[in-house]
CSV table of C-alpha atoms in Angstrom, one decimal:
chain,number,residue,atom,x,y,z
P,1,UNK,CA,9.8,-33.7,-31.9
P,2,UNK,CA,13.4,-33.1,-30.7
P,3,UNK,CA,15.3,-35.7,-28.7
P,4,UNK,CA,15.5,-33.3,-25.7
P,5,UNK,CA,11.7,-32.9,-25.6
P,6,UNK,CA,11.1,-36.7,-26.1
P,7,UNK,CA,13.5,-37.7,-23.3
P,8,UNK,CA,13.6,-34.9,-20.7
P,9,UNK,CA,10.3,-33.0,-21.1
P,10,UNK,CA,7.5,-35.2,-22.3
P,11,UNK,CA,8.0,-38.1,-19.8
P,12,UNK,CA,8.4,-35.9,-16.8
P,13,UNK,CA,5.4,-33.8,-17.9
P,14,UNK,CA,3.2,-36.9,-18.1
P,15,UNK,CA,4.4,-38.3,-14.7
P,16,UNK,CA,4.2,-35.0,-12.9
P,17,UNK,CA,0.7,-34.3,-14.3
P,18,UNK,CA,-0.6,-37.6,-13.2
P,19,UNK,CA,1.0,-37.6,-9.7
P,20,UNK,CA,0.2,-33.9,-9.1
P,21,UNK,CA,-3.6,-34.3,-9.0
P,22,UNK,CA,-4.5,-36.3,-6.0
P,23,UNK,CA,-1.6,-35.2,-3.8
P,24,UNK,CA,-0.3,-31.7,-4.8
P,25,UNK,CA,-3.5,-30.3,-6.1
P,26,UNK,CA,-5.2,-30.7,-2.8
P,27,UNK,CA,-2.1,-30.8,-0.5
P,28,UNK,CA,-3.6,-33.6,1.6
P,29,UNK,CA,-0.9,-36.1,0.8
P,30,UNK,CA,1.8,-33.6,1.7
P,31,UNK,CA,0.2,-33.1,5.1
P,32,UNK,CA,-0.3,-36.8,5.7
P,33,UNK,CA,3.2,-38.0,4.7
P,34,UNK,CA,5.4,-35.0,5.4
P,35,UNK,CA,4.0,-32.0,7.3
P,36,UNK,CA,2.5,-33.9,10.2
P,37,UNK,CA,5.9,-35.0,11.3
P,38,UNK,CA,7.2,-31.5,11.7
P,39,UNK,CA,9.1,-28.9,9.7
P,40,UNK,CA,12.6,-30.3,9.5
P,41,UNK,CA,11.4,-33.9,9.5
P,42,UNK,CA,9.0,-33.2,6.6
P,43,UNK,CA,11.9,-31.9,4.5
P,44,UNK,CA,13.9,-35.0,5.3
P,45,UNK,CA,11.0,-37.1,4.2
P,46,UNK,CA,10.9,-35.1,0.9
P,47,UNK,CA,14.6,-35.9,0.3
P,48,UNK,CA,14.0,-39.6,1.0
P,49,UNK,CA,11.1,-39.7,-1.5
P,50,UNK,CA,13.2,-37.9,-4.1
P,51,UNK,CA,16.0,-40.3,-3.9
P,52,UNK,CA,13.7,-43.3,-4.0
P,53,UNK,CA,11.8,-41.9,-7.0
P,54,UNK,CA,15.1,-41.2,-8.9
P,55,UNK,CA,16.4,-44.8,-8.4
P,56,UNK,CA,13.2,-46.6,-9.2
P,57,UNK,CA,12.3,-44.4,-12.2
P,58,UNK,CA,15.8,-44.8,-13.7
P,59,UNK,CA,15.8,-48.6,-13.2
P,60,UNK,CA,12.2,-48.9,-14.5
P,61,UNK,CA,12.9,-46.8,-17.7
P,62,UNK,CA,16.1,-48.7,-18.4
P,63,UNK,CA,14.5,-52.1,-17.9
P,64,UNK,CA,11.6,-51.2,-20.2
P,65,UNK,CA,14.0,-49.8,-22.8
P,66,UNK,CA,16.3,-52.9,-22.8
P,67,UNK,CA,13.5,-55.4,-22.7
P,68,UNK,CA,11.5,-53.5,-25.3
P,69,UNK,CA,8.3,-53.5,-23.4
P,70,UNK,CA,6.1,-50.5,-22.7
P,71,UNK,CA,2.9,-52.2,-21.4
P,72,UNK,CA,2.8,-53.0,-17.7
P,73,UNK,CA,1.6,-56.6,-17.9
P,74,UNK,CA,4.5,-57.6,-20.2
P,75,UNK,CA,6.9,-55.5,-18.1
P,76,UNK,CA,6.0,-57.6,-15.1
P,77,UNK,CA,6.0,-60.9,-17.0
P,78,UNK,CA,9.7,-60.1,-17.7
P,79,UNK,CA,10.4,-58.9,-14.1
P,80,UNK,CA,8.6,-61.4,-11.9
P,81,UNK,CA,7.5,-64.1,-14.3
P,82,UNK,CA,4.3,-66.1,-13.4
P,83,UNK,CA,3.6,-63.7,-10.5
P,84,UNK,CA,2.9,-60.8,-12.8
P,85,UNK,CA,-0.7,-60.9,-11.8
P,86,UNK,CA,0.1,-59.7,-8.3
P,87,UNK,CA,0.9,-56.2,-9.7
P,88,UNK,CA,-2.2,-56.3,-11.8
P,89,UNK,CA,-4.3,-56.9,-8.7
P,90,UNK,CA,-2.6,-54.3,-6.6
P,91,UNK,CA,-2.7,-51.7,-9.4
P,92,UNK,CA,-6.4,-52.3,-9.9
P,93,UNK,CA,-7.0,-51.5,-6.3
P,94,UNK,CA,-4.8,-48.5,-6.4
P,95,UNK,CA,-6.4,-47.4,-9.6
P,96,UNK,CA,-9.9,-47.2,-8.1
P,97,UNK,CA,-8.5,-45.8,-4.8
P,98,UNK,CA,-6.8,-42.9,-6.6
P,99,UNK,CA,-9.8,-42.2,-8.7
P,100,UNK,CA,-11.9,-42.3,-5.5
P,101,UNK,CA,-9.6,-39.7,-4.0
P,102,UNK,CA,-9.8,-37.5,-7.1
P,103,UNK,CA,-13.6,-37.8,-7.2
P,104,UNK,CA,-13.9,-37.1,-3.4
P,105,UNK,CA,-11.7,-34.0,-3.8
P,106,UNK,CA,-13.6,-32.7,-6.8
P,107,UNK,CA,-17.0,-33.3,-5.1
P,108,UNK,CA,-15.8,-31.7,-1.8
P,109,UNK,CA,-14.6,-28.5,-3.6
P,110,UNK,CA,-17.6,-28.1,-5.9
P,111,UNK,CA,-19.9,-28.6,-3.0
P,112,UNK,CA,-18.2,-26.3,-0.4
P,113,UNK,CA,-17.4,-23.5,-2.9
P,114,UNK,CA,-20.3,-23.5,-5.3
P,115,UNK,CA,-23.0,-25.5,-3.6
P,116,UNK,CA,-23.0,-28.1,-6.3
P,117,UNK,CA,-24.3,-31.5,-5.2
P,118,UNK,CA,-21.4,-33.9,-4.8
P,119,UNK,CA,-22.9,-36.4,-7.2
P,120,UNK,CA,-23.1,-33.7,-9.9
P,121,UNK,CA,-19.4,-32.9,-9.3
P,122,UNK,CA,-18.5,-36.6,-9.9
P,123,UNK,CA,-20.5,-36.6,-13.1
P,124,UNK,CA,-18.8,-33.5,-14.4
P,125,UNK,CA,-15.4,-35.0,-13.7
P,126,UNK,CA,-16.4,-38.3,-15.4
P,127,UNK,CA,-17.4,-36.4,-18.5
P,128,UNK,CA,-14.2,-34.4,-18.7
P,129,UNK,CA,-12.0,-37.5,-18.2
P,130,UNK,CA,-13.9,-39.5,-20.8
P,131,UNK,CA,-13.5,-36.7,-23.3
P,132,UNK,CA,-9.8,-36.5,-22.7
P,133,UNK,CA,-9.1,-40.2,-23.3
P,134,UNK,CA,-11.6,-40.2,-26.2
P,135,UNK,CA,-9.0,-38.8,-28.6
P,136,UNK,CA,-6.2,-41.2,-27.8
P,137,UNK,CA,-2.6,-41.2,-26.5
P,138,UNK,CA,-1.0,-38.5,-28.6
P,139,UNK,CA,-3.6,-35.9,-27.8
P,140,UNK,CA,-3.6,-36.8,-24.1
P,141,UNK,CA,0.2,-36.5,-23.9
P,142,UNK,CA,0.0,-32.9,-25.3
P,143,UNK,CA,-2.8,-32.0,-22.9
P,144,UNK,CA,-0.8,-33.4,-19.9
P,145,UNK,CA,2.3,-31.5,-21.0
P,146,UNK,CA,0.6,-28.2,-21.4
P,147,UNK,CA,-1.3,-28.4,-18.2
P,148,UNK,CA,1.8,-29.3,-16.2
P,149,UNK,CA,3.2,-25.8,-17.0
P,150,UNK,CA,-0.1,-24.1,-16.3
P,151,UNK,CA,-0.4,-25.9,-12.9
P,152,UNK,CA,3.2,-25.1,-12.0
P,153,UNK,CA,2.4,-21.4,-12.8
P,154,UNK,CA,-0.5,-21.5,-10.3
P,155,UNK,CA,1.6,-23.2,-7.7
P,156,UNK,CA,4.4,-20.7,-8.0
P,157,UNK,CA,2.0,-17.9,-7.7
P,158,UNK,CA,0.5,-19.5,-4.6
P,159,UNK,CA,4.0,-19.9,-3.1
P,160,UNK,CA,4.9,-16.3,-3.7
P,161,UNK,CA,1.9,-15.1,-1.8
P,162,UNK,CA,2.4,-17.4,1.1
P,163,UNK,CA,6.2,-16.7,1.2
P,164,UNK,CA,5.3,-13.0,1.8
P,165,UNK,CA,3.5,-14.0,5.0
P,166,UNK,CA,6.8,-15.0,6.6
P,167,UNK,CA,7.7,-11.3,6.9
P,168,UNK,CA,11.4,-11.9,6.7
P,169,UNK,CA,11.4,-14.0,9.9
P,170,UNK,CA,13.8,-17.0,10.1
P,171,UNK,CA,12.1,-20.3,9.4
P,172,UNK,CA,12.6,-22.8,12.2
P,173,UNK,CA,13.3,-26.3,10.8
P,174,UNK,CA,14.6,-28.3,13.7
P,175,UNK,CA,15.0,-32.1,13.5
P,176,UNK,CA,13.6,-34.0,16.4
P,177,UNK,CA,15.4,-37.3,16.9
P,178,UNK,CA,12.2,-39.0,18.0
P,179,UNK,CA,10.3,-37.9,14.9
P,180,UNK,CA,13.0,-38.8,12.3
P,181,UNK,CA,11.9,-42.5,12.0
P,182,UNK,CA,8.4,-41.4,11.3
P,183,UNK,CA,9.6,-38.9,8.7
P,184,UNK,CA,11.7,-41.6,7.0
P,185,UNK,CA,8.6,-43.9,7.0
P,186,UNK,CA,6.4,-41.2,5.6
P,187,UNK,CA,8.8,-40.3,2.8
P,188,UNK,CA,9.3,-43.9,1.9
P,189,UNK,CA,5.6,-44.7,1.9
P,190,UNK,CA,4.9,-41.7,-0.3
P,191,UNK,CA,7.4,-42.7,-2.9
P,192,UNK,CA,6.5,-46.4,-2.9
P,193,UNK,CA,2.8,-46.0,-3.7
P,194,UNK,CA,3.3,-43.2,-6.2
P,195,UNK,CA,6.2,-44.9,-8.0
P,196,UNK,CA,3.8,-47.8,-8.8
P,197,UNK,CA,2.4,-45.6,-11.5
P,198,UNK,CA,5.7,-45.7,-13.5
P,199,UNK,CA,5.0,-49.1,-15.3
P,200,UNK,CA,1.5,-48.0,-16.2
P,201,UNK,CA,2.8,-44.7,-17.8
P,202,UNK,CA,5.6,-46.3,-19.8
P,203,UNK,CA,3.8,-45.2,-23.0
P,204,UNK,CA,5.5,-41.8,-22.3
P,205,UNK,CA,9.1,-43.1,-22.3
P,206,UNK,CA,9.2,-44.8,-25.7
P,207,UNK,CA,11.7,-42.2,-27.0
P,208,UNK,CA,14.4,-43.2,-24.5
P,209,UNK,CA,17.3,-45.0,-26.3
P,210,UNK,CA,20.2,-45.2,-23.9
P,211,UNK,CA,20.9,-46.1,-20.3
P,212,UNK,CA,22.2,-42.6,-19.7
P,213,UNK,CA,18.9,-41.1,-21.0
P,214,UNK,CA,16.9,-43.5,-18.8
P,215,UNK,CA,18.6,-42.5,-15.6
P,216,UNK,CA,18.8,-38.9,-16.6
P,217,UNK,CA,15.1,-38.9,-17.3
P,218,UNK,CA,14.5,-40.6,-14.0
P,219,UNK,CA,16.4,-38.0,-12.1
P,220,UNK,CA,14.7,-35.1,-13.8
P,221,UNK,CA,11.3,-36.7,-13.3
P,222,UNK,CA,12.0,-37.3,-9.6
P,223,UNK,CA,13.1,-33.7,-9.0
P,224,UNK,CA,10.0,-32.3,-10.8
P,225,UNK,CA,7.7,-34.7,-9.0
P,226,UNK,CA,9.0,-33.8,-5.6
P,227,UNK,CA,9.5,-30.0,-6.1
P,228,UNK,CA,5.9,-29.2,-5.4
P,229,UNK,CA,6.0,-31.4,-2.2
P,230,UNK,CA,8.9,-29.3,-0.8
P,231,UNK,CA,7.1,-26.1,-1.8
P,232,UNK,CA,3.8,-27.0,-0.2
P,233,UNK,CA,5.4,-28.5,2.9
P,234,UNK,CA,7.3,-25.2,3.4
P,235,UNK,CA,4.2,-23.2,2.9
P,236,UNK,CA,2.3,-25.3,5.4
P,237,UNK,CA,4.6,-24.1,8.2
P,238,UNK,CA,2.2,-21.1,8.5
P,239,UNK,CA,-0.9,-23.3,8.9
P,240,UNK,CA,0.3,-25.8,11.5
P,241,UNK,CA,-1.4,-27.3,13.5
P,242,UNK,CA,-4.9,-26.3,12.1
P,243,UNK,CA,-4.0,-27.5,8.6
P,244,UNK,CA,-3.5,-31.1,9.7
P,245,UNK,CA,-7.2,-31.7,9.8
P,246,UNK,CA,-8.1,-30.0,6.5
P,247,UNK,CA,-9.4,-32.2,3.7
P,248,UNK,CA,-8.1,-29.8,1.0
P,249,UNK,CA,-5.2,-27.9,2.8
P,250,UNK,CA,-4.2,-25.8,-0.2
P,251,UNK,CA,-7.7,-24.5,-0.5
P,252,UNK,CA,-7.6,-23.5,3.2
P,253,UNK,CA,-4.2,-21.9,2.8
P,254,UNK,CA,-5.3,-19.7,-0.1
P,255,UNK,CA,-8.4,-18.6,1.9
P,256,UNK,CA,-6.2,-17.6,4.8
P,257,UNK,CA,-3.1,-16.1,3.1
P,258,UNK,CA,-3.7,-15.2,-0.5
P,259,UNK,CA,-5.8,-12.5,-2.3
P,260,UNK,CA,-9.4,-13.4,-2.9
P,261,UNK,CA,-8.9,-13.5,-6.7
P,262,UNK,CA,-6.4,-16.4,-6.3
P,263,UNK,CA,-9.1,-18.8,-5.1
P,264,UNK,CA,-11.1,-19.1,-8.4
P,265,UNK,CA,-7.9,-19.4,-10.3
P,266,UNK,CA,-6.7,-22.2,-8.1
P,267,UNK,CA,-10.1,-24.0,-8.3
P,268,UNK,CA,-10.0,-24.0,-12.1
P,269,UNK,CA,-6.4,-25.3,-12.1
P,270,UNK,CA,-7.2,-27.9,-9.5
P,271,UNK,CA,-10.3,-29.3,-11.2
P,272,UNK,CA,-8.4,-29.5,-14.4
P,273,UNK,CA,-5.5,-31.2,-12.7
P,274,UNK,CA,-7.8,-33.8,-11.0
P,275,UNK,CA,-9.4,-34.5,-14.4
P,276,UNK,CA,-6.0,-34.9,-16.2
P,277,UNK,CA,-4.7,-37.2,-13.4
P,278,UNK,CA,-7.8,-39.4,-13.9
P,279,UNK,CA,-7.2,-39.3,-17.6
P,280,UNK,CA,-3.6,-40.3,-17.3
P,281,UNK,CA,-4.5,-43.3,-15.1
P,282,UNK,CA,-7.3,-44.4,-17.4
P,283,UNK,CA,-5.0,-44.1,-20.4
P,284,UNK,CA,-2.5,-46.5,-18.7
P,285,UNK,CA,-5.3,-49.1,-18.3
P,286,UNK,CA,-6.4,-48.6,-21.8
P,287,UNK,CA,-2.9,-49.3,-23.0
P,288,UNK,CA,-3.1,-52.6,-21.1
P,289,UNK,CA,-6.5,-53.5,-22.6
P,290,UNK,CA,-5.4,-52.6,-26.1
P,291,UNK,CA,-2.4,-54.8,-25.8
P,292,UNK,CA,-4.5,-57.7,-24.6
P,293,UNK,CA,-7.3,-57.3,-27.2
P,294,UNK,CA,-5.5,-55.9,-30.3
P,295,UNK,CA,-1.8,-56.8,-30.0
P,296,UNK,CA,-1.4,-56.8,-33.7
P,297,UNK,CA,-2.7,-53.3,-34.2
P,298,UNK,CA,-0.7,-50.1,-33.7
P,299,UNK,CA,-3.8,-47.8,-33.6
P,300,UNK,CA,-5.4,-49.8,-30.7
P,301,UNK,CA,-9.1,-49.4,-29.9
P,302,UNK,CA,-11.4,-46.8,-31.3
P,303,UNK,CA,-12.5,-43.6,-29.6
P,304,UNK,CA,-15.7,-44.9,-28.1
P,305,UNK,CA,-14.3,-48.0,-26.4
P,306,UNK,CA,-11.7,-45.8,-24.7
P,307,UNK,CA,-14.4,-43.4,-23.5
P,308,UNK,CA,-16.5,-46.3,-22.2
P,309,UNK,CA,-13.6,-47.7,-20.2
P,310,UNK,CA,-13.2,-44.3,-18.6
P,311,UNK,CA,-16.9,-44.1,-17.7
P,312,UNK,CA,-16.9,-47.6,-16.2
P,313,UNK,CA,-13.8,-46.9,-14.1
P,314,UNK,CA,-15.0,-43.6,-12.7
P,315,UNK,CA,-18.3,-45.1,-11.9
P,316,UNK,CA,-16.7,-47.8,-9.7
P,317,UNK,CA,-14.4,-45.2,-8.1
P,318,UNK,CA,-17.5,-43.2,-6.9
P,319,UNK,CA,-18.0,-46.0,-4.3
P,320,UNK,CA,-14.5,-45.4,-2.9
P,321,UNK,CA,-15.1,-41.7,-2.9
P,322,UNK,CA,-17.8,-42.1,-0.3
P,323,UNK,CA,-15.2,-43.1,2.3
P,324,UNK,CA,-13.7,-39.5,2.2
P,325,UNK,CA,-10.4,-38.2,1.1
P,326,UNK,CA,-8.6,-38.1,4.4
P,327,UNK,CA,-9.3,-41.8,5.2
P,328,UNK,CA,-8.5,-42.9,1.7
P,329,UNK,CA,-5.1,-41.3,1.7
P,330,UNK,CA,-4.1,-42.1,5.3
P,331,UNK,CA,-5.1,-45.8,5.3
P,332,UNK,CA,-5.5,-46.9,1.7
P,333,UNK,CA,-2.3,-45.4,0.2
P,334,UNK,CA,-0.1,-46.7,3.0
P,335,UNK,CA,-1.3,-50.3,2.5
P,336,UNK,CA,-0.7,-50.0,-1.2
P,337,UNK,CA,2.8,-48.8,-0.6
P,338,UNK,CA,3.7,-52.0,1.3
P,339,UNK,CA,2.3,-54.1,-1.5
P,340,UNK,CA,4.1,-52.4,-4.3
P,341,UNK,CA,7.4,-52.5,-2.4
P,342,UNK,CA,7.1,-56.3,-2.3
P,343,UNK,CA,5.9,-57.1,-5.9
P,344,UNK,CA,7.6,-54.2,-7.8
P,345,UNK,CA,10.4,-52.2,-6.1
P,346,UNK,CA,12.2,-55.1,-4.4
P,347,UNK,CA,12.3,-57.4,-7.5
P,348,UNK,CA,13.4,-54.5,-9.6
P,349,UNK,CA,16.3,-53.7,-7.3
P,350,UNK,CA,17.3,-57.3,-6.7
P,351,UNK,CA,16.6,-59.1,-10.0
P,352,UNK,CA,16.1,-56.4,-12.7
P,353,UNK,CA,19.7,-56.5,-14.0
P,354,UNK,CA,19.9,-60.3,-14.0
P,355,UNK,CA,16.6,-60.5,-16.0
P,356,UNK,CA,18.1,-58.3,-18.7
P,357,UNK,CA,21.2,-60.4,-18.9
P,358,UNK,CA,19.1,-63.6,-19.2
P,359,UNK,CA,17.0,-62.1,-21.9
P,360,UNK,CA,20.2,-61.1,-23.9
């Protein structure tokens, strides 16, 4: 594999694929953290998130490179010492919360569109995720990379159809002084809970060799992560205010503004994205378990233990899914953002460089 692919394609593909599922696939996170504040304010929130992502991604990738650690427990042992377990606890909660959102979204769509019982939708997703992690890291990375381009294709097609609905009229994106603080808060919260996935997905950045590559990869990843947010927020201008109460806003937008044949295409892409997001998250946990149980082995655990971890994790997440996707995103994700800001982002910004110098 070429250096360019290793540094500037593979890592962004893995991160975008994982982050895309729960938020962009459904559009619910874009509505909750950007669109509900208004047109101009939402775009400001997207910019804030992009800058935060770029800074934290770059610092994280460079810290992992220079410390030589690509497993998140060891990463936090180096960053916050004896308090490493605080991230472990928060991530475990976020892990089940995100899987709950994915499961709820999959069950909601399969039930409303095809009349499939929600429990059956959860079971189908569980089987697909378990199959994806069954074959290990390298196969999963290829799947995530390929599906990122497929999902971007669907998103671009969606955006083209929605863009046509503006009929050449000017788009009004005023900034309300009163709403700006809320937009800044929404953009910050969105970045803070999503960026917490970075240490768990460090298996994808092993090819980075220099500080320049680390920050370059961080900037590319941030831009690709937030591009769909800007696209969807812009498209949601047409659906306000009705779209604010939709559990799966993109589904509703396609029903309203796109050709009928677009809906099944979107559903296939979305369900695949939800599954790959779950697989990416589970793979991160598997990396952690492998490091703890078989630190001396390069090949890690076998196929079946990986699949069993996926099954157990998705089984627990089904309980979170019963709370509903809107409540999980609005309340659960915001609380997680505050926690990760304290135990991960703040120490990385304040102490990351000094930790590296101490190690050297």
